Coordinates of C-alpha atoms in Angstrom, one line a residue:
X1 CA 70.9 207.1 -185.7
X2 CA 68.7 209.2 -188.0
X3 CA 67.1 206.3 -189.0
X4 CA 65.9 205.3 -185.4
X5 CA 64.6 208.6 -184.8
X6 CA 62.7 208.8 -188.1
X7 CA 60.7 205.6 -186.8
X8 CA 60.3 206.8 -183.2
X9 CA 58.6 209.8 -184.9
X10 CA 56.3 207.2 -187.0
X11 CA 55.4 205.1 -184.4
X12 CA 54.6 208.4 -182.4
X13 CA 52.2 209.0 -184.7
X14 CA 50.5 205.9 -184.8
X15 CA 47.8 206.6 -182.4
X16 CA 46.5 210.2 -183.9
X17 CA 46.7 208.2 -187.4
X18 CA 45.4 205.3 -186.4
X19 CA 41.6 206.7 -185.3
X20 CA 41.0 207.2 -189.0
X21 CA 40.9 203.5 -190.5
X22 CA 39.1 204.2 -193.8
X23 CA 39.3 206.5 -196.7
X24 CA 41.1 206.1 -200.2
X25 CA 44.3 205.9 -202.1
X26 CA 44.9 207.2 -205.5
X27 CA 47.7 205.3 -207.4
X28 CA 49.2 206.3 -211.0
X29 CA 50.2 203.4 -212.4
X30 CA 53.1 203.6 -215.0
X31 CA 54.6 200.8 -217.6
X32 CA 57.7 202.1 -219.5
X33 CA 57.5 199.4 -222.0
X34 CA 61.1 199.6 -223.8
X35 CA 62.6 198.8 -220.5
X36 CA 60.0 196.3 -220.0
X37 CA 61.0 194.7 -222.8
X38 CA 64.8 195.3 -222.6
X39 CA 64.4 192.9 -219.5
X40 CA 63.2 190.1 -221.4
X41 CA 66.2 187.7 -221.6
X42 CA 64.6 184.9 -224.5
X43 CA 63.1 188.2 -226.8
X44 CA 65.4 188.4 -229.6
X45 CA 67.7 192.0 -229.9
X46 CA 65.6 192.5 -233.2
X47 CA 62.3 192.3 -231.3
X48 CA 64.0 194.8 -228.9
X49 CA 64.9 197.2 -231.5
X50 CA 61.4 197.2 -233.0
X51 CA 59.9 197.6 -230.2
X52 CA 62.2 200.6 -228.8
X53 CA 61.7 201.9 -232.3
X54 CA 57.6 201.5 -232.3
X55 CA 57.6 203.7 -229.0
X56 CA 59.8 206.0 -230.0
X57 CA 60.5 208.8 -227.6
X58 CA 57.3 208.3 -224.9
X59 CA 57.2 205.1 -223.6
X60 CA 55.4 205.2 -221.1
X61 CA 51.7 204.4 -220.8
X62 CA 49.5 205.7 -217.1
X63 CA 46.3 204.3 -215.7
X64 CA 44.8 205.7 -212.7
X65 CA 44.1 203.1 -209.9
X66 CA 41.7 203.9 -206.6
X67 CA 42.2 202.0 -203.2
X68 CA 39.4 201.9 -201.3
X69 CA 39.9 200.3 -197.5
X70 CA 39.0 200.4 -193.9
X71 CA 40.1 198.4 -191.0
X72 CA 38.5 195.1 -192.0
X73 CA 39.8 194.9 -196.0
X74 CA 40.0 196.8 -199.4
X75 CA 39.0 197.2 -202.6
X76 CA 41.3 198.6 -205.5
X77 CA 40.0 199.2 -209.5
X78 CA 39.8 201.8 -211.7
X79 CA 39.6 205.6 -211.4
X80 CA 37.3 207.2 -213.6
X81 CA 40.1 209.1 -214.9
X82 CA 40.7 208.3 -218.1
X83 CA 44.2 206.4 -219.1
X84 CA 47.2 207.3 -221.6
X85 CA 46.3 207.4 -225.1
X86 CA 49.2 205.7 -227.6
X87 CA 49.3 206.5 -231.2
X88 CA 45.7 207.6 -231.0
X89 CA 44.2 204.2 -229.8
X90 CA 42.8 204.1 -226.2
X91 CA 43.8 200.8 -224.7
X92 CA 40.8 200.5 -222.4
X93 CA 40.8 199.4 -219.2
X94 CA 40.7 195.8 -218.5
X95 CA 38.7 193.8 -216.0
X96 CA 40.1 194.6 -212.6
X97 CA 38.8 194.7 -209.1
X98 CA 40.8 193.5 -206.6
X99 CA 38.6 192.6 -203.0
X100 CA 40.2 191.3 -199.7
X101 CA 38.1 190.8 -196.9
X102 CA 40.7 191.0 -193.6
X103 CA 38.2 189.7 -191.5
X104 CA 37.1 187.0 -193.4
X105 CA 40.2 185.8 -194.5
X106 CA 39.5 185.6 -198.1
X107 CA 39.5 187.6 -201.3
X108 CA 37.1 187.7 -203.6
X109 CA 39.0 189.2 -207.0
X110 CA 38.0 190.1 -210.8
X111 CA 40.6 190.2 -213.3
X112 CA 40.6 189.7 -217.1
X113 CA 42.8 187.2 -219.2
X114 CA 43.2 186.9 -222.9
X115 CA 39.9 189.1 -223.0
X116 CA 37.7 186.6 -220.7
X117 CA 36.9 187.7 -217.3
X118 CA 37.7 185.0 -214.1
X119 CA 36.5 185.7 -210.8
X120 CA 39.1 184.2 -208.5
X121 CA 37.6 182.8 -205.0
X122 CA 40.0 181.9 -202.3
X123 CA 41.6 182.3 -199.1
X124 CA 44.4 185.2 -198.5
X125 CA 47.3 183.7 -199.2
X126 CA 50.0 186.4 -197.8
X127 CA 52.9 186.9 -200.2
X128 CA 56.4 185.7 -198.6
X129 CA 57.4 189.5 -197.7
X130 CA 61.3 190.5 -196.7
X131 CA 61.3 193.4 -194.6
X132 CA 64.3 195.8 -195.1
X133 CA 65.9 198.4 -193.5
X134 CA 65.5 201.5 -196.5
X135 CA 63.2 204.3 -195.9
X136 CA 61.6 206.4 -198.2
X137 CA 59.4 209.5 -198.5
X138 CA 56.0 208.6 -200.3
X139 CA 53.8 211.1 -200.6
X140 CA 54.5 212.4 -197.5
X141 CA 54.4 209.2 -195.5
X142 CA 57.9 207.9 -194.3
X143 CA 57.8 204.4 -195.8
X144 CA 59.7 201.4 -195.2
X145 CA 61.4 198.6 -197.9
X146 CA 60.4 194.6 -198.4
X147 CA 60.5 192.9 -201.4
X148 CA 59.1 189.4 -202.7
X149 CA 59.2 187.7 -205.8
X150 CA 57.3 186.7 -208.2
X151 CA 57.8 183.1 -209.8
X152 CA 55.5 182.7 -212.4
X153 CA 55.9 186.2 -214.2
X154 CA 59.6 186.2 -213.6
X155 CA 59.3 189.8 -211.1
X156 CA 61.4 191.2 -208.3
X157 CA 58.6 193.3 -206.7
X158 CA 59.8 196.5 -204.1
X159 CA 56.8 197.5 -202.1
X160 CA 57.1 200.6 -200.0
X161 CA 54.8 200.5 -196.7
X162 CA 53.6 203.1 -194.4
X163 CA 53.9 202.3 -190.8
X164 CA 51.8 205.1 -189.9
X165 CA 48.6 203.8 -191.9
X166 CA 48.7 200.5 -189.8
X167 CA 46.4 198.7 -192.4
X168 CA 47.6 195.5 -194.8
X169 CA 46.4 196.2 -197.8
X170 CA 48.0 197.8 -201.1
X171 CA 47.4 198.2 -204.9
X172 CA 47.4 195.2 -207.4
X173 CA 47.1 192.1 -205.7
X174 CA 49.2 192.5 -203.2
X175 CA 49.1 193.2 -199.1
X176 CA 50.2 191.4 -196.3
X177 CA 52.6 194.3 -195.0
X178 CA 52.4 195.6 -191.2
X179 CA 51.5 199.2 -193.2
X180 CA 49.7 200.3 -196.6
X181 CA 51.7 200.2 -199.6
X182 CA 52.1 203.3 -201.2
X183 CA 54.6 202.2 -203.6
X184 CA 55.2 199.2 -205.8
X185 CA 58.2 198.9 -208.0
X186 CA 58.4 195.9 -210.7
X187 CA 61.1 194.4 -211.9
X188 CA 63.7 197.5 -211.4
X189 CA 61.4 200.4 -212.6
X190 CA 59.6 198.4 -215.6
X191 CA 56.3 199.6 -213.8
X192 CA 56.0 201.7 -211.2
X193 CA 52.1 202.1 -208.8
X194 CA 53.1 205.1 -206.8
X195 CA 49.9 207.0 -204.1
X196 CA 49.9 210.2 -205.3
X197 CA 46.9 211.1 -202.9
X198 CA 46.0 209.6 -199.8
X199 CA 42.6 210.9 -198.2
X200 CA 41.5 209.5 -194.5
X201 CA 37.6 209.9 -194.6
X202 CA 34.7 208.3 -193.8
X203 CA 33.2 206.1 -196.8
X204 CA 30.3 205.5 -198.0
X205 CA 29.1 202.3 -200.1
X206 CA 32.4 202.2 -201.8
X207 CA 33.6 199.2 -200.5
X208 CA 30.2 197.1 -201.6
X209 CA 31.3 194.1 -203.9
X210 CA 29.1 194.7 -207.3
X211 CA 25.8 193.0 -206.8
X212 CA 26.9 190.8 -209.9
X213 CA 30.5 189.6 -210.3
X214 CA 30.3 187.8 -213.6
X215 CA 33.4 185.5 -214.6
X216 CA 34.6 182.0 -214.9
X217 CA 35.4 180.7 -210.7
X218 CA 39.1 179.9 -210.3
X219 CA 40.8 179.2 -207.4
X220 CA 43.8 181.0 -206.6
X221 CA 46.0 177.7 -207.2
X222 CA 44.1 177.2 -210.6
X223 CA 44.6 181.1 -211.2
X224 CA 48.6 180.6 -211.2
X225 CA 48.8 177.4 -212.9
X226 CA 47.1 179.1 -215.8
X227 CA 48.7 181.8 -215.8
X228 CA 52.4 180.0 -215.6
X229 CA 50.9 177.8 -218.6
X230 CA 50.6 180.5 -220.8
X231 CA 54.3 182.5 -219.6
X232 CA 55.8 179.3 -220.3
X233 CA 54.2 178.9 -223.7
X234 CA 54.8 182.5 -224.6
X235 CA 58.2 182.7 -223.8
X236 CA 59.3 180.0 -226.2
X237 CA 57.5 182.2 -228.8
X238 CA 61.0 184.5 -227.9
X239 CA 58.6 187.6 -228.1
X240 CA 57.0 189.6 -226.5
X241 CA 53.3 189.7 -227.3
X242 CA 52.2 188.0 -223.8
X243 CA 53.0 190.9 -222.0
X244 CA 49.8 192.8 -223.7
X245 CA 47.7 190.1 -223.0
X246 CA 48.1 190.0 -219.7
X247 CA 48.6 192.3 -216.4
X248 CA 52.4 192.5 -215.9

């Protein structure tokens, strides 16, 4: 019963909400790596130990992500905000901007791999989402569960939506939901993109694709199948290097 009058009160609110269809998201994305790592069924318990033992007490690394949308796509990269340091190094921010185009259809997306930037071109695939019945407070939007899975990196993916921002898009590479994601939890807490402030507001160029997008053209197919080439390879490496290579 609570439960049914917690989403009459959302839907309630979906008209008032709902005349604002822009503004900006700010996510704090956060790896804990020994659990990461702990996950890994084929890395060795002596990898495991090393690695728990090279992170010693702080484990976990934060980047700051920003979602730019409005009602016809989105655009999520990197805040200016500077990242975690670890052990003194700064581990830079890799090639990442994420563009879907709702109206169009398609996304147009920049993401780096083994240090070389690709600039995948494609039609929006939407990601094979099961909606649940959980809810959860996220920053002050009642959000609702679905999950999906991903086969190549070996993830079980919790995305938390907002019903009450009725737009599809979310951080990383991922949208499709009948609400923004404000919340992505990977594989049981081993990284967590949580919106720590939403801002409804009229933008400005924000949403402009660079004028020059430079990386090597994949399809979204031909994205995957590389990427599932080099999982495969790594993992029967039984460590866990690939996971610093490439966005988990």
């Amino acid at each position: 019963m609570k439960k049914i009058v917690v989403l009459l009160m959302v839907m309630s609110s979906f008209s008032a909400i709902s005349q604002t269809n822009e503004g900006v998201v700010k996510y704090t994305r956060t790896t804990y790596w020994t659990k990461l790592i702990s996950q890994l069924s084929y890395v060795t318990k002596q990898e495991k130990d090393k690695m728990s033992y090279m992170f010693g007490g702080r484990d976990d690394w934060k980047e700051y992500m920003l979602l730019y949308f409005n009602e016809n796509g989105s655009r999520y990269t990197h805040s200016e905000e500077k990242s975690d340091e670890s052990e003194g190094y700064d581990w830079g921010k890799q090639e990442f901007n994420i563009n879907r185009n709702f109206e169009k259809n398609t996304m147009t997306d920049l993401v780096d791999f083994l240090g070389k930037g690709y600039l995948i071109e494609d039609s929006l695939q939407t990601p094979k989402w099961k909606i649940l019945n959980d809810l959860k407070d996220v920053a002050g939007h009642i959000c609702m569960k679905a999950m999906v899975e991903d086969t190549v990196k070996k993830q079980k993916i919790i995305a938390w939506f907002a019903q009450d921002i009725p737009l599809n898009a979310g951080p990383e590479r991922l949208y499709g939901l009948p609400g923004m994601i404000l919340e992505l939890d990977i594989n049981d807490g081993a990284v967590i993109i949580e919106a720590t402030k939403i801002e409804l507001k009229k933008l400005g160029n924000e949403m402009d694709l660079p004028k020059k997008l430079k990386g090597k053209k994949l399809t979204e197919k031909g994205y995957q199948e590389m990427l599932y080439k080099f999982v495969k390879e790594k993992t029967k490496e039984e460590n866990a290097n690939w996971i610093w290579m490439v966005r988990y």
